[in-house]
């Protein structure tokens, strides 16, 4: 009888040989952290290097990325409270010194109590937080919850606008017993979209105005930890680095955009090298010949003009391979480009391996990453699918096996 693990039902391909996997390069992750360490050393004061682990560590896998970066960074940023609690539990289980952690996303009143107990910082971004105050008081905490005030300086997402700040953030001064304001943050709207940072500079001005208000309101407290820079601003707007930077996409070895790359060369003099961390591979399910004239895949959108050796790969849009890349993408087999034929299916991808292999034995395909002289970047695959590398990697299935390699 076959044993069924109910927790895994529906999770993904059950057959480990016929499932794709992600390889994460620990040395490239460490290298990318060191790029930001050396940037920060170049500043006047030592700053905190923080890394953003939201979205399952940008699809790379929180459980795999956390152990590699934990020892070399100062702050860990999350969106979901449960991810921060997972990271605290990881520290405790391994006897590690606790890192500063901050949940950037929305926090429910009950979750705020859990964060306070775990010593995880939270972001107060709106007046709704008054509801958490009675709950926090009732919890009789040993220490208040450490919070960072989010100022909306022009993204139009979360945070108090400069108009709201004096009116709506007032409850913080009356809740000092349970909410300790330790920081202030904001987030840029378009630093990676442009090479001319006029809008970002206006956001910085607004941030300064908000900071001045908060500093006056919390004059008796320790100076606030100020942070506004994500990857792009950290690289191209040195004046935005303040006490901490929140490095997301660049931690994983990607430039936020071509514009950021151009600007970084000008601002930093030389271009730091970012090394992609992730490769995505699979073994073929079947390799076989199709006669000339055969159709391939749903909709019969592809017809082989000549006898074609195809490989059926156990990867599809369920796993995060974008269907929009149909007819445009290629994968790598034995260091050669192999075009994706016909449509990307839910669990299958068909590629032309006529010239990449000489027989019908199984092959290993690289969907993302390097194979010999060739590589497929997340930017390329995202481009074929008319999206961003950010979206592509964060949509890699949580069910995929992730292995950390050196
Ligand atoms: C996602 C995010 C970041 C990181 O952005 P990257 O462009 O990936 O570096 C930083 N701060 C906030 C508030 C975010 O939501």
mmCIF file of C-alpha atoms and ligand atoms in Angstrom:
data_model
loop_
_atom_site.group_PDB
_atom_site.id
_atom_site.type_symbol
_atom_site.label_atom_id
_atom_site.label_comp_id
_atom_site.label_asym_id
_atom_site.label_seq_id
_atom_site.Cartn_x
_atom_site.Cartn_y
_atom_site.Cartn_z
ATOM 1 C CA UNK A 1 0.000 0.000 0.000
ATOM 2 C CA UNK A 2 1.179 3.504 -0.745
ATOM 3 C CA UNK A 3 1.494 5.764 2.268
ATOM 4 C CA UNK A 4 -0.078 9.147 1.707
ATOM 5 C CA UNK A 5 1.156 12.181 3.555
ATOM 6 C CA UNK A 6 -1.975 14.295 3.712
ATOM 7 C CA UNK A 7 0.029 17.468 4.335
ATOM 8 C CA UNK A 8 1.624 17.079 0.927
ATOM 9 C CA UNK A 9 -1.472 16.235 -1.082
ATOM 10 C CA UNK A 10 -1.812 18.730 -3.884
ATOM 11 C CA UNK A 11 1.484 20.299 -2.983
ATOM 12 C CA UNK A 12 3.480 19.286 -5.993
ATOM 13 C CA UNK A 13 4.879 16.457 -8.056
ATOM 14 C CA UNK A 14 5.130 13.466 -5.768
ATOM 15 C CA UNK A 15 7.862 11.741 -7.713
ATOM 16 C CA UNK A 16 11.167 13.287 -6.716
ATOM 17 C CA UNK A 17 12.884 12.286 -9.955
ATOM 18 C CA UNK A 18 10.193 13.950 -12.008
ATOM 19 C CA UNK A 19 10.178 17.276 -10.266
ATOM 20 C CA UNK A 20 12.262 20.321 -10.985
ATOM 21 C CA UNK A 21 14.471 21.802 -8.300
ATOM 22 C CA UNK A 22 16.052 25.120 -7.403
ATOM 23 C CA UNK A 23 19.740 25.383 -6.627
ATOM 24 C CA UNK A 24 20.757 28.286 -4.417
ATOM 25 C CA UNK A 25 24.354 29.393 -4.379
ATOM 26 C CA UNK A 26 25.388 30.165 -0.799
ATOM 27 C CA UNK A 27 28.647 31.775 -1.937
ATOM 28 C CA UNK A 28 26.794 34.130 -4.309
ATOM 29 C CA UNK A 29 24.388 35.117 -1.533
ATOM 30 C CA UNK A 30 27.310 35.882 0.764
ATOM 31 C CA UNK A 31 29.016 37.777 -2.021
ATOM 32 C CA UNK A 32 25.950 39.977 -2.560
ATOM 33 C CA UNK A 33 25.784 40.762 1.157
ATOM 34 C CA UNK A 34 29.456 41.718 1.073
ATOM 35 C CA UNK A 35 28.784 44.173 -1.779
ATOM 36 C CA UNK A 36 26.420 46.072 0.510
ATOM 37 C CA UNK A 37 28.736 45.749 3.495
ATOM 38 C CA UNK A 38 31.513 47.457 1.584
ATOM 39 C CA UNK A 39 29.140 50.187 0.327
ATOM 40 C CA UNK A 40 28.109 50.854 3.893
ATOM 41 C CA UNK A 41 31.695 50.993 5.124
ATOM 42 C CA UNK A 42 32.285 53.718 2.575
ATOM 43 C CA UNK A 43 29.726 55.888 4.348
ATOM 44 C CA UNK A 44 30.564 58.267 7.169
ATOM 45 C CA UNK A 45 28.915 56.226 9.905
ATOM 46 C CA UNK A 46 28.452 52.502 10.127
ATOM 47 C CA UNK A 47 24.968 51.641 8.994
ATOM 48 C CA UNK A 48 22.854 48.588 9.361
ATOM 49 C CA UNK A 49 22.672 46.308 6.336
ATOM 50 C CA UNK A 50 19.189 44.860 6.284
ATOM 51 C CA UNK A 51 17.865 42.258 3.895
ATOM 52 C CA UNK A 52 14.309 41.777 2.731
ATOM 53 C CA UNK A 53 13.102 38.192 3.002
ATOM 54 C CA UNK A 54 9.484 38.749 1.998
ATOM 55 C CA UNK A 55 7.733 36.634 -0.619
ATOM 56 C CA UNK A 56 9.445 33.438 0.563
ATOM 57 C CA UNK A 57 12.778 35.249 0.212
ATOM 58 C CA UNK A 58 11.829 36.423 -3.295
ATOM 59 C CA UNK A 59 10.859 32.868 -4.155
ATOM 60 C CA UNK A 60 14.306 31.550 -3.285
ATOM 61 C CA UNK A 61 13.049 29.925 -0.069
ATOM 62 C CA UNK A 62 13.031 31.574 3.356
ATOM 63 C CA UNK A 63 14.103 28.366 5.108
ATOM 64 C CA UNK A 64 17.130 28.079 2.801
ATOM 65 C CA UNK A 65 18.175 31.731 2.588
ATOM 66 C CA UNK A 66 17.858 32.606 6.282
ATOM 67 C CA UNK A 67 20.654 30.298 7.549
ATOM 68 C CA UNK A 68 23.073 31.582 4.886
ATOM 69 C CA UNK A 69 22.578 35.304 5.527
ATOM 70 C CA UNK A 70 21.681 35.392 9.215
ATOM 71 C CA UNK A 71 25.218 35.760 10.519
ATOM 72 C CA UNK A 72 26.286 38.529 8.138
ATOM 73 C CA UNK A 73 23.430 41.040 8.186
ATOM 74 C CA UNK A 74 22.055 43.424 10.820
ATOM 75 C CA UNK A 75 18.331 43.544 10.143
ATOM 76 C CA UNK A 76 15.840 41.098 8.646
ATOM 77 C CA UNK A 77 12.732 42.537 6.989
ATOM 78 C CA UNK A 78 9.547 40.586 6.415
ATOM 79 C CA UNK A 79 6.030 41.281 5.247
ATOM 80 C CA UNK A 80 4.227 38.509 7.107
ATOM 81 C CA UNK A 81 4.381 38.305 10.916
ATOM 82 C CA UNK A 82 4.568 34.499 10.795
ATOM 83 C CA UNK A 83 7.760 34.674 8.738
ATOM 84 C CA UNK A 84 9.441 36.804 11.395
ATOM 85 C CA UNK A 85 8.260 34.414 14.099
ATOM 86 C CA UNK A 86 9.663 31.536 12.028
ATOM 87 C CA UNK A 87 13.018 33.327 11.890
ATOM 88 C CA UNK A 88 13.004 33.916 15.682
ATOM 89 C CA UNK A 89 12.237 30.233 16.234
ATOM 90 C CA UNK A 90 15.116 29.353 13.901
ATOM 91 C CA UNK A 91 17.489 31.504 15.987
ATOM 92 C CA UNK A 92 16.340 29.909 19.207
ATOM 93 C CA UNK A 93 16.590 26.371 17.865
ATOM 94 C CA UNK A 94 20.156 27.042 16.735
ATOM 95 C CA UNK A 95 21.366 29.130 19.663
ATOM 96 C CA UNK A 96 21.993 32.179 17.477
ATOM 97 C CA UNK A 97 22.200 35.778 18.620
ATOM 98 C CA UNK A 98 18.906 37.482 17.803
ATOM 99 C CA UNK A 99 18.941 39.914 14.879
ATOM 100 C CA UNK A 100 16.793 43.001 14.653
ATOM 101 C CA UNK A 101 13.668 41.980 12.754
ATOM 102 C CA UNK A 102 10.945 44.180 11.347
ATOM 103 C CA UNK A 103 7.599 43.241 9.884
ATOM 104 C CA UNK A 104 6.934 45.745 7.099
ATOM 105 C CA UNK A 105 3.446 44.480 6.346
ATOM 106 C CA UNK A 106 0.090 44.721 8.038
ATOM 107 C CA UNK A 107 -0.171 43.266 11.536
ATOM 108 C CA UNK A 108 -3.373 42.215 13.253
ATOM 109 C CA UNK A 109 -3.973 43.231 16.866
ATOM 110 C CA UNK A 110 -3.373 39.688 18.125
ATOM 111 C CA UNK A 111 -0.283 39.297 15.992
ATOM 112 C CA UNK A 112 1.111 42.470 17.520
ATOM 113 C CA UNK A 113 1.157 40.749 20.909
ATOM 114 C CA UNK A 114 3.056 37.784 19.456
ATOM 115 C CA UNK A 115 5.584 40.142 17.854
ATOM 116 C CA UNK A 116 6.086 42.053 21.105
ATOM 117 C CA UNK A 117 6.749 38.792 22.960
ATOM 118 C CA UNK A 118 9.215 37.666 20.285
ATOM 119 C CA UNK A 119 11.015 41.019 20.263
ATOM 120 C CA UNK A 120 10.158 41.650 16.618
ATOM 121 C CA UNK A 121 9.635 45.280 15.502
ATOM 122 C CA UNK A 122 6.466 46.292 13.681
ATOM 123 C CA UNK A 123 5.517 49.159 11.394
ATOM 124 C CA UNK A 124 2.781 51.567 12.402
ATOM 125 C CA UNK A 125 1.431 52.779 9.100
ATOM 126 C CA UNK A 126 -2.056 53.959 9.966
ATOM 127 C CA UNK A 127 -4.429 54.962 12.709
ATOM 128 C CA UNK A 128 -5.921 51.444 12.842
ATOM 129 C CA UNK A 129 -3.162 50.565 15.298
ATOM 130 C CA UNK A 130 -5.138 52.180 18.138
ATOM 131 C CA UNK A 131 -7.116 48.934 18.224
ATOM 132 C CA UNK A 132 -4.043 46.961 19.169
ATOM 133 C CA UNK A 133 -3.313 49.173 22.182
ATOM 134 C CA UNK A 134 -5.859 47.667 24.625
ATOM 135 C CA UNK A 135 -4.839 44.158 23.602
ATOM 136 C CA UNK A 136 -1.170 44.964 24.136
ATOM 137 C CA UNK A 137 -1.995 46.422 27.559
ATOM 138 C CA UNK A 138 -4.029 43.375 28.527
ATOM 139 C CA UNK A 139 -1.109 41.140 27.542
ATOM 140 C CA UNK A 140 1.027 42.639 30.335
ATOM 141 C CA UNK A 141 4.167 42.655 28.236
ATOM 142 C CA UNK A 142 7.631 42.727 29.762
ATOM 143 C CA UNK A 143 8.687 45.286 27.153
ATOM 144 C CA UNK A 144 6.671 47.502 24.829
ATOM 145 C CA UNK A 145 6.384 46.574 21.175
ATOM 146 C CA UNK A 146 9.091 48.381 19.195
ATOM 147 C CA UNK A 147 7.535 50.218 16.269
ATOM 148 C CA UNK A 148 8.675 52.199 13.239
ATOM 149 C CA UNK A 149 6.388 54.923 11.904
ATOM 150 C CA UNK A 150 5.756 54.687 8.161
ATOM 151 C CA UNK A 151 5.554 58.020 6.371
ATOM 152 C CA UNK A 152 3.975 58.014 2.916
ATOM 153 C CA UNK A 153 6.265 60.401 1.053
ATOM 154 C CA UNK A 154 4.793 59.841 -2.384
ATOM 155 C CA UNK A 155 4.307 56.148 -3.111
ATOM 156 C CA UNK A 156 0.648 56.398 -2.211
ATOM 157 C CA UNK A 157 0.751 53.040 -0.461
ATOM 158 C CA UNK A 158 0.893 52.532 3.281
ATOM 159 C CA UNK A 159 2.033 55.149 5.743
ATOM 160 C CA UNK A 160 0.869 58.484 7.151
ATOM 161 C CA UNK A 161 0.919 61.305 4.629
ATOM 162 C CA UNK A 162 2.460 64.531 5.885
ATOM 163 C CA UNK A 163 -1.080 65.833 6.350
ATOM 164 C CA UNK A 164 -2.171 62.836 8.367
ATOM 165 C CA UNK A 165 0.928 62.606 10.517
ATOM 166 C CA UNK A 166 0.182 65.409 13.018
ATOM 167 C CA UNK A 167 -3.507 64.486 13.214
ATOM 168 C CA UNK A 168 -3.427 60.723 13.261
ATOM 169 C CA UNK A 169 -0.127 59.612 14.749
ATOM 170 C CA UNK A 170 -0.869 61.384 18.012
ATOM 171 C CA UNK A 171 -2.067 58.203 19.732
ATOM 172 C CA UNK A 172 1.539 57.035 19.765
ATOM 173 C CA UNK A 173 2.466 59.597 22.398
ATOM 174 C CA UNK A 174 -0.315 58.283 24.624
ATOM 175 C CA UNK A 175 0.601 54.620 24.134
ATOM 176 C CA UNK A 176 4.237 54.714 25.121
ATOM 177 C CA UNK A 177 3.673 52.018 27.729
ATOM 178 C CA UNK A 178 3.005 49.483 24.956
ATOM 179 C CA UNK A 179 4.271 51.081 21.732
ATOM 180 C CA UNK A 180 7.844 52.334 21.718
ATOM 181 C CA UNK A 181 8.685 54.377 18.635
ATOM 182 C CA UNK A 182 12.220 53.357 17.655
ATOM 183 C CA UNK A 183 12.290 54.104 13.950
ATOM 184 C CA UNK A 184 10.763 55.827 10.959
ATOM 185 C CA UNK A 185 10.631 54.678 7.385
ATOM 186 C CA UNK A 186 9.358 55.418 3.958
ATOM 187 C CA UNK A 187 9.578 53.779 0.537
ATOM 188 C CA UNK A 188 10.485 55.228 -2.867
ATOM 189 C CA UNK A 189 8.107 55.134 -5.801
ATOM 190 C CA UNK A 190 10.359 55.172 -8.855
ATOM 191 C CA UNK A 191 14.070 55.062 -8.020
ATOM 192 C CA UNK A 192 14.535 52.010 -10.267
ATOM 193 C CA UNK A 193 12.477 53.381 -13.149
ATOM 194 C CA UNK A 194 14.535 56.469 -13.876
ATOM 195 C CA UNK A 195 18.097 57.760 -14.093
ATOM 196 C CA UNK A 196 16.980 61.242 -13.056
ATOM 197 C CA UNK A 197 15.998 61.147 -9.372
ATOM 198 C CA UNK A 198 13.906 64.323 -9.045
ATOM 199 C CA UNK A 199 10.892 62.506 -7.613
ATOM 200 C CA UNK A 200 13.042 60.577 -5.141
ATOM 201 C CA UNK A 201 14.636 63.823 -3.974
ATOM 202 C CA UNK A 202 11.181 65.291 -3.357
ATOM 203 C CA UNK A 203 10.335 62.138 -1.385
ATOM 204 C CA UNK A 204 13.514 62.613 0.651
ATOM 205 C CA UNK A 205 12.430 66.195 1.449
ATOM 206 C CA UNK A 206 9.051 64.936 2.589
ATOM 207 C CA UNK A 207 10.754 62.253 4.671
ATOM 208 C CA UNK A 208 12.877 64.900 6.371
ATOM 209 C CA UNK A 209 9.761 66.925 7.168
ATOM 210 C CA UNK A 210 8.080 63.885 8.673
ATOM 211 C CA UNK A 211 11.215 62.982 10.603
ATOM 212 C CA UNK A 212 11.430 66.463 12.077
ATOM 213 C CA UNK A 213 7.840 66.172 13.282
ATOM 214 C CA UNK A 214 8.454 62.765 14.837
ATOM 215 C CA UNK A 215 11.721 63.864 16.414
ATOM 216 C CA UNK A 216 9.899 66.729 18.115
ATOM 217 C CA UNK A 217 7.053 64.505 19.211
ATOM 218 C CA UNK A 218 9.431 61.891 20.616
ATOM 219 C CA UNK A 219 12.153 64.275 21.738
ATOM 220 C CA UNK A 220 12.831 62.486 24.999
ATOM 221 C CA UNK A 221 13.483 59.129 23.305
ATOM 222 C CA UNK A 222 16.621 57.765 21.689
ATOM 223 C CA UNK A 223 17.216 58.972 18.106
ATOM 224 C CA UNK A 224 15.092 57.168 15.556
ATOM 225 C CA UNK A 225 16.473 54.532 13.239
ATOM 226 C CA UNK A 226 15.670 56.072 9.851
ATOM 227 C CA UNK A 227 15.376 53.959 6.708
ATOM 228 C CA UNK A 228 14.005 54.567 3.238
ATOM 229 C CA UNK A 229 16.362 52.917 0.744
ATOM 230 C CA UNK A 230 15.598 49.629 -0.993
ATOM 231 C CA UNK A 231 18.170 48.105 -3.392
ATOM 232 C CA UNK A 232 18.062 50.818 -6.046
ATOM 233 C CA UNK A 233 18.317 53.819 -3.712
ATOM 234 C CA UNK A 234 21.031 52.112 -1.663
ATOM 235 C CA UNK A 235 23.085 51.834 -4.834
ATOM 236 C CA UNK A 236 22.373 55.160 -6.526
ATOM 237 C CA UNK A 237 21.266 57.638 -3.824
ATOM 238 C CA UNK A 238 23.892 57.577 -1.070
ATOM 239 C CA UNK A 239 22.100 60.354 0.828
ATOM 240 C CA UNK A 240 19.127 58.012 1.245
ATOM 241 C CA UNK A 241 21.008 55.365 3.184
ATOM 242 C CA UNK A 242 20.437 56.814 6.681
ATOM 243 C CA UNK A 243 20.868 54.287 9.524
ATOM 244 C CA UNK A 244 19.683 51.197 7.705
ATOM 245 C CA UNK A 245 19.146 49.981 4.158
ATOM 246 C CA UNK A 246 16.572 47.418 3.054
ATOM 247 C CA UNK A 247 18.159 45.354 0.328
ATOM 248 C CA UNK A 248 15.735 43.072 -1.482
ATOM 249 C CA UNK A 249 16.218 42.097 -5.119
ATOM 250 C CA UNK A 250 19.957 42.829 -5.104
ATOM 251 C CA UNK A 251 20.545 40.344 -2.293
ATOM 252 C CA UNK A 252 19.474 37.674 -4.759
ATOM 253 C CA UNK A 253 21.941 38.963 -7.337
ATOM 254 C CA UNK A 254 19.651 40.988 -9.582
ATOM 255 C CA UNK A 255 19.856 44.610 -10.591
ATOM 256 C CA UNK A 256 16.520 46.279 -9.875
ATOM 257 C CA UNK A 257 16.514 47.578 -13.468
ATOM 258 C CA UNK A 258 18.844 48.535 -16.341
ATOM 259 C CA UNK A 259 18.384 52.183 -15.287
ATOM 260 C CA UNK A 260 19.743 51.422 -11.808
ATOM 261 C CA UNK A 261 22.731 49.728 -13.362
ATOM 262 C CA UNK A 262 23.483 52.754 -15.519
ATOM 263 C CA UNK A 263 23.117 55.162 -12.606
ATOM 264 C CA UNK A 264 25.223 53.004 -10.298
ATOM 265 C CA UNK A 265 28.141 53.167 -12.683
ATOM 266 C CA UNK A 266 27.995 56.964 -12.569
ATOM 267 C CA UNK A 267 27.385 57.310 -8.843
ATOM 268 C CA UNK A 268 29.742 54.619 -7.556
ATOM 269 C CA UNK A 269 32.460 54.988 -10.173
ATOM 270 C CA UNK A 270 32.664 51.275 -10.737
ATOM 271 C CA UNK A 271 29.881 48.804 -11.027
ATOM 272 C CA UNK A 272 29.570 46.349 -8.161
ATOM 273 C CA UNK A 273 29.199 42.752 -9.293
ATOM 274 C CA UNK A 274 25.934 41.143 -8.237
ATOM 275 C CA UNK A 275 25.783 37.378 -8.624
ATOM 276 C CA UNK A 276 22.477 35.609 -9.270
ATOM 277 C CA UNK A 277 21.828 33.069 -6.550
ATOM 278 C CA UNK A 278 19.263 30.860 -8.188
ATOM 279 C CA UNK A 279 19.340 28.132 -10.830
ATOM 280 C CA UNK A 280 16.301 26.080 -11.826
ATOM 281 C CA UNK A 281 16.788 22.644 -13.275
ATOM 282 C CA UNK A 282 14.985 19.400 -13.987
ATOM 283 C CA UNK A 283 15.481 15.983 -15.484
ATOM 284 C CA UNK A 284 13.493 15.188 -18.597
ATOM 285 C CA UNK A 285 10.451 12.981 -18.291
ATOM 286 C CA UNK A 286 10.717 11.651 -21.859
ATOM 287 C CA UNK A 287 13.024 12.213 -24.820
ATOM 288 C CA UNK A 288 11.713 11.042 -28.200
ATOM 289 C CA UNK A 289 11.634 11.661 -31.955
ATOM 290 C CA UNK A 290 8.627 13.162 -33.640
ATOM 291 C CA UNK A 291 8.295 12.814 -37.411
ATOM 292 C CA UNK A 292 8.148 15.892 -39.629
ATOM 293 C CA UNK A 293 4.661 17.376 -39.594
ATOM 294 C CA UNK A 294 3.910 16.381 -35.972
ATOM 295 C CA UNK A 295 2.081 18.844 -33.747
ATOM 296 C CA UNK A 296 3.318 19.673 -30.280
ATOM 297 C CA UNK A 297 1.215 20.614 -27.276
ATOM 298 C CA UNK A 298 -2.242 22.028 -26.605
ATOM 299 C CA UNK A 299 -3.845 23.990 -29.382
ATOM 300 C CA UNK A 300 -1.486 22.391 -31.946
ATOM 301 C CA UNK A 301 0.266 25.747 -32.083
ATOM 302 C CA UNK A 302 3.585 24.224 -33.122
ATOM 303 C CA UNK A 303 4.213 21.863 -36.025
ATOM 304 C CA UNK A 304 7.626 20.252 -36.527
ATOM 305 C CA UNK A 305 8.987 21.290 -39.929
ATOM 306 C CA UNK A 306 11.431 18.380 -39.838
ATOM 307 C CA UNK A 307 11.998 15.278 -37.728
ATOM 308 C CA UNK A 308 12.504 16.652 -34.229
ATOM 309 C CA UNK A 309 13.898 15.162 -31.051
ATOM 310 C CA UNK A 310 11.851 16.589 -28.216
ATOM 311 C CA UNK A 311 12.264 16.453 -24.464
ATOM 312 C CA UNK A 312 9.199 16.588 -22.278
ATOM 313 C CA UNK A 313 10.094 18.432 -19.076
ATOM 314 C CA UNK A 314 8.124 18.064 -15.835
ATOM 315 C CA UNK A 315 7.741 21.818 -15.351
ATOM 316 C CA UNK A 316 4.806 24.060 -16.084
ATOM 317 C CA UNK A 317 2.975 27.169 -15.080
ATOM 318 C CA UNK A 318 1.927 25.481 -11.849
ATOM 319 C CA UNK A 319 5.595 25.606 -10.850
ATOM 320 C CA UNK A 320 5.942 29.236 -11.892
ATOM 321 C CA UNK A 321 7.149 28.824 -15.482
ATOM 322 C CA UNK A 322 5.126 31.565 -17.173
ATOM 323 C CA UNK A 323 2.680 30.467 -19.860
ATOM 324 C CA UNK A 324 3.201 33.793 -21.620
ATOM 325 C CA UNK A 325 6.734 32.618 -22.432
ATOM 326 C CA UNK A 326 5.230 30.018 -24.806
ATOM 327 C CA UNK A 327 6.897 30.108 -28.198
ATOM 328 C CA UNK A 328 9.565 32.565 -27.034
ATOM 329 C CA UNK A 329 11.599 30.969 -24.281
ATOM 330 C CA UNK A 330 14.461 28.541 -24.437
ATOM 331 C CA UNK A 331 16.038 26.254 -21.872
ATOM 332 C CA UNK A 332 19.588 24.904 -21.827
ATOM 333 C CA UNK A 333 20.576 21.279 -22.349
ATOM 334 C CA UNK A 334 24.241 20.293 -22.534
ATOM 335 C CA UNK A 335 25.130 23.973 -22.835
ATOM 336 C CA UNK A 336 22.885 24.517 -25.874
ATOM 337 C CA UNK A 337 19.776 26.619 -26.280
ATOM 338 C CA UNK A 338 16.667 24.512 -26.795
ATOM 339 C CA UNK A 339 13.523 26.397 -27.821
ATOM 340 C CA UNK A 340 10.290 25.803 -25.977
ATOM 341 C CA UNK A 341 7.862 24.342 -28.536
ATOM 342 C CA UNK A 342 4.170 25.169 -28.453
ATOM 343 C CA UNK A 343 2.410 26.161 -25.285
ATOM 344 C CA UNK A 344 3.671 25.948 -21.732
ATOM 345 C CA UNK A 345 1.281 23.589 -19.921
ATOM 346 C CA UNK A 346 0.330 23.230 -16.285
ATOM 347 C CA UNK A 347 2.909 20.559 -15.512
ATOM 348 C CA UNK A 348 4.790 20.157 -18.786
ATOM 349 C CA UNK A 349 7.100 21.974 -21.111
ATOM 350 C CA UNK A 350 8.273 20.587 -24.446
ATOM 351 C CA UNK A 351 11.629 21.602 -25.841
ATOM 352 C CA UNK A 352 13.540 20.864 -29.012
ATOM 353 C CA UNK A 353 16.704 18.909 -28.116
ATOM 354 C CA UNK A 354 17.524 17.744 -31.660
ATOM 355 C CA UNK A 355 20.968 19.343 -31.583
ATOM 356 C CA UNK A 356 21.570 19.280 -27.846
ATOM 357 C CA UNK A 357 21.774 15.526 -27.439
ATOM 358 C CA UNK A 358 22.508 12.569 -29.682
ATOM 359 C CA UNK A 359 20.144 9.930 -28.353
ATOM 360 C CA UNK A 360 16.962 9.470 -26.363
ATOM 361 C CA UNK A 361 18.475 9.081 -22.914
ATOM 362 C CA UNK A 362 17.176 11.466 -20.232
ATOM 363 C CA UNK A 363 18.702 14.930 -20.135
ATOM 364 C CA UNK A 364 19.057 17.634 -17.508
ATOM 365 C CA UNK A 365 17.551 20.949 -18.509
ATOM 366 C CA UNK A 366 18.391 24.355 -17.041
ATOM 367 C CA UNK A 367 15.361 26.630 -16.981
ATOM 368 C CA UNK A 368 17.175 29.455 -15.199
ATOM 369 C CA UNK A 369 20.891 29.790 -14.636
ATOM 370 C CA UNK A 370 24.073 28.746 -16.354
ATOM 371 C CA UNK A 371 24.945 25.634 -18.332
ATOM 372 C CA UNK A 372 28.370 25.754 -19.958
ATOM 373 C CA UNK A 373 28.801 28.935 -21.957
ATOM 374 C CA UNK A 374 25.109 29.772 -22.007
ATOM 375 C CA UNK A 375 22.802 31.111 -19.343
ATOM 376 C CA UNK A 376 19.154 32.027 -19.023
ATOM 377 C CA UNK A 377 18.623 34.992 -16.730
ATOM 378 C CA UNK A 378 15.493 35.667 -14.736
ATOM 379 C CA UNK A 379 15.359 38.983 -16.598
ATOM 380 C CA UNK A 380 15.201 37.134 -19.951
ATOM 381 C CA UNK A 381 12.524 34.676 -18.895
ATOM 382 C CA UNK A 382 10.551 37.514 -17.327
ATOM 383 C CA UNK A 383 10.937 39.548 -20.510
ATOM 384 C CA UNK A 384 9.610 36.723 -22.692
ATOM 385 C CA UNK A 385 6.607 36.634 -20.385
ATOM 386 C CA UNK A 386 6.143 40.422 -20.391
ATOM 387 C CA UNK A 387 6.805 40.733 -16.697
ATOM 388 C CA UNK A 388 9.552 41.636 -14.239
ATOM 389 C CA UNK A 389 12.203 39.402 -12.732
ATOM 390 C CA UNK A 390 10.695 40.372 -9.325
ATOM 391 C CA UNK A 391 7.405 38.716 -10.252
ATOM 392 C CA UNK A 392 9.018 35.772 -11.964
ATOM 393 C CA UNK A 393 11.130 34.665 -9.004
ATOM 394 C CA UNK A 394 8.521 35.303 -6.326
ATOM 395 C CA UNK A 395 6.104 33.099 -8.259
ATOM 396 C CA UNK A 396 8.397 30.075 -8.228
ATOM 397 C CA UNK A 397 6.299 27.427 -6.521
ATOM 398 C CA UNK A 398 6.717 27.068 -2.773
ATOM 399 C CA UNK A 399 6.450 23.310 -3.398
ATOM 400 C CA UNK A 400 9.661 23.145 -5.441
ATOM 401 C CA UNK A 401 12.625 21.416 -3.844
ATOM 402 C CA UNK A 402 15.310 23.916 -2.948
ATOM 403 C CA UNK A 403 18.894 22.852 -2.429
ATOM 404 C CA UNK A 404 21.660 25.059 -1.135
ATOM 405 C CA UNK A 405 24.959 24.525 -2.928
ATOM 406 C CA UNK A 406 28.294 26.281 -2.354
HETATM 407 C C1 LIG B 1 10.136 45.100 -1.175
HETATM 408 C C2 LIG B 1 10.564 46.218 -0.351
HETATM 409 C C3 LIG B 1 11.918 46.556 -0.254
HETATM 410 C C4 LIG B 1 12.979 45.891 -1.098
HETATM 411 O O1 LIG B 1 12.897 46.328 -2.428
HETATM 412 P P1 LIG B 1 13.954 45.877 -3.535
HETATM 413 O O2 LIG B 1 13.688 46.727 -4.720
HETATM 414 O O3 LIG B 1 13.654 44.443 -3.818
HETATM 415 O O4 LIG B 1 15.302 46.031 -2.948
HETATM 416 C C5 LIG B 1 12.272 47.536 0.659
HETATM 417 N N1 LIG B 1 11.334 48.166 1.388
HETATM 418 C C6 LIG B 1 10.030 47.892 1.306
HETATM 419 C C7 LIG B 1 9.055 48.635 2.139
HETATM 420 C C8 LIG B 1 9.588 46.907 0.431
HETATM 421 O O5 LIG B 1 8.276 46.642 0.328
#
